[in-house]
Short mmCIF file of C-alpha atoms in Angstrom, two decimals:
data_model
loop_
_atom_site.label_atom_id
_atom_site.label_comp_id
_atom_site.label_asym_id
_atom_site.label_seq_id
_atom_site.Cartn_x
_atom_site.Cartn_y
_atom_site.Cartn_z
CA MET A 1 -10.42 -35.17 -97.89
CA SER A 2 -11.13 -33.47 -94.68
CA GLU A 3 -14.82 -34.16 -93.49
CA ARG A 4 -14.58 -30.39 -91.67
CA LEU A 5 -15.81 -27.73 -93.97
CA GLN A 6 -12.24 -25.43 -93.78
CA GLY A 7 -13.20 -21.17 -93.89
CA GLU A 8 -12.97 -20.75 -97.83
CA GLU A 9 -15.58 -23.47 -98.10
CA LEU A 10 -17.62 -22.83 -96.00
CA VAL A 11 -17.20 -18.88 -97.65
CA ALA A 12 -18.06 -20.93 -101.10
CA LEU A 13 -20.58 -22.42 -99.91
CA ILE A 14 -22.21 -19.58 -99.23
CA GLU A 15 -22.62 -17.85 -101.67
CA ARG A 16 -23.26 -20.73 -104.48
CA VAL A 17 -25.87 -21.00 -102.58
CA PHE A 18 -27.78 -18.24 -100.32
CA GLN A 19 -26.14 -15.42 -103.10
CA PRO A 20 -25.24 -12.80 -100.46
CA ARG A 21 -26.79 -10.16 -101.71
CA ALA A 22 -26.15 -6.21 -100.66
CA THR A 23 -30.05 -6.10 -98.97
CA ASP A 24 -28.63 -9.12 -96.36
CA THR A 25 -26.96 -8.09 -93.47
CA GLY A 26 -25.71 -10.51 -91.41
CA ILE A 27 -25.57 -14.41 -91.28
CA ALA A 28 -27.12 -16.63 -88.35
CA VAL A 29 -26.00 -20.14 -87.62
CA LEU A 30 -28.26 -21.12 -85.30
CA VAL A 31 -28.68 -24.74 -83.09
CA ASP A 32 -30.61 -25.58 -80.29
CA LEU A 33 -30.31 -27.07 -76.36
CA PRO A 34 -30.95 -29.15 -74.44
CA ASP A 35 -33.28 -28.26 -71.64
CA ALA A 36 -34.42 -30.82 -68.66
CA ALA A 37 -36.77 -33.16 -71.36
CA VAL A 38 -34.63 -33.09 -73.92
CA ALA A 39 -31.04 -35.26 -72.21
CA ASP A 40 -28.17 -34.31 -74.98
CA HIS A 41 -26.20 -36.94 -76.35
CA PRO A 42 -22.71 -37.14 -78.43
CA ARG A 43 -24.53 -36.30 -81.54
CA TRP A 44 -26.42 -33.41 -80.84
CA GLN A 45 -23.16 -31.79 -78.71
CA ALA A 46 -21.43 -33.17 -81.81
CA ARG A 47 -23.65 -30.90 -83.90
CA ARG A 48 -22.71 -27.47 -81.49
CA GLU A 49 -19.80 -27.88 -82.07
CA MET A 50 -19.98 -28.44 -86.26
CA ALA A 51 -22.09 -25.19 -85.64
CA ALA A 52 -19.18 -23.35 -83.72
CA GLY A 53 -16.14 -24.17 -85.70
CA TRP A 54 -17.92 -22.50 -88.98
CA VAL A 55 -18.93 -18.79 -86.77
CA GLU A 56 -15.51 -19.01 -86.02
CA GLU A 57 -14.42 -20.36 -89.39
CA LEU A 58 -16.11 -17.83 -90.98
CA ALA A 59 -15.38 -14.98 -88.82
CA GLY A 60 -11.47 -15.50 -89.55
CA GLN A 61 -11.93 -15.39 -92.83
CA GLY A 62 -12.39 -11.67 -92.95
CA ALA A 63 -13.60 -8.67 -95.25
CA ALA A 64 -13.49 -12.15 -97.15
CA CYS A 65 -17.21 -13.57 -95.52
CA PRO A 66 -19.54 -11.62 -97.26
CA LEU A 67 -21.05 -10.68 -94.57
CA PRO A 68 -20.82 -10.64 -90.56
CA VAL A 69 -20.85 -13.96 -88.68
CA SER A 70 -23.31 -14.81 -86.44
CA LEU A 71 -23.73 -18.01 -83.82
CA TRP A 72 -28.22 -18.29 -82.42
CA LEU A 73 -29.37 -20.33 -79.02
CA TYR A 74 -32.55 -20.94 -78.52
CA PRO A 75 -34.20 -23.67 -76.40
CA ASN A 76 -34.96 -26.79 -78.49
CA VAL A 77 -38.87 -26.95 -79.63
CA ARG A 78 -39.00 -30.97 -79.30
CA THR A 79 -39.44 -32.06 -82.97
CA ASN A 80 -38.56 -31.70 -86.47
CA ASN A 81 -39.08 -28.30 -87.72
CA GLY A 82 -40.71 -26.92 -85.13
CA ASP A 83 -41.86 -23.62 -84.68
CA LEU A 84 -38.55 -21.56 -83.03
CA PRO A 85 -39.69 -19.70 -80.09
#
């Protein structure tokens, strides 16, 4: 068993968990970025790579993916559950 979700698995996850509706316009995968105050580390880099991989896998599913998908990057807010910029 792979630890990485494949495109079909991600599509199934989105459909089961989020149940996209006709009024939904897209899927955004959000990742925060390191800065001078909070240095990067291997686990953080791995999470960014995982998020980019999800976007790539979903985009590769074509019409099977219920919505367009995009990767959004934002400055880290330096706290868990902090307000996004």
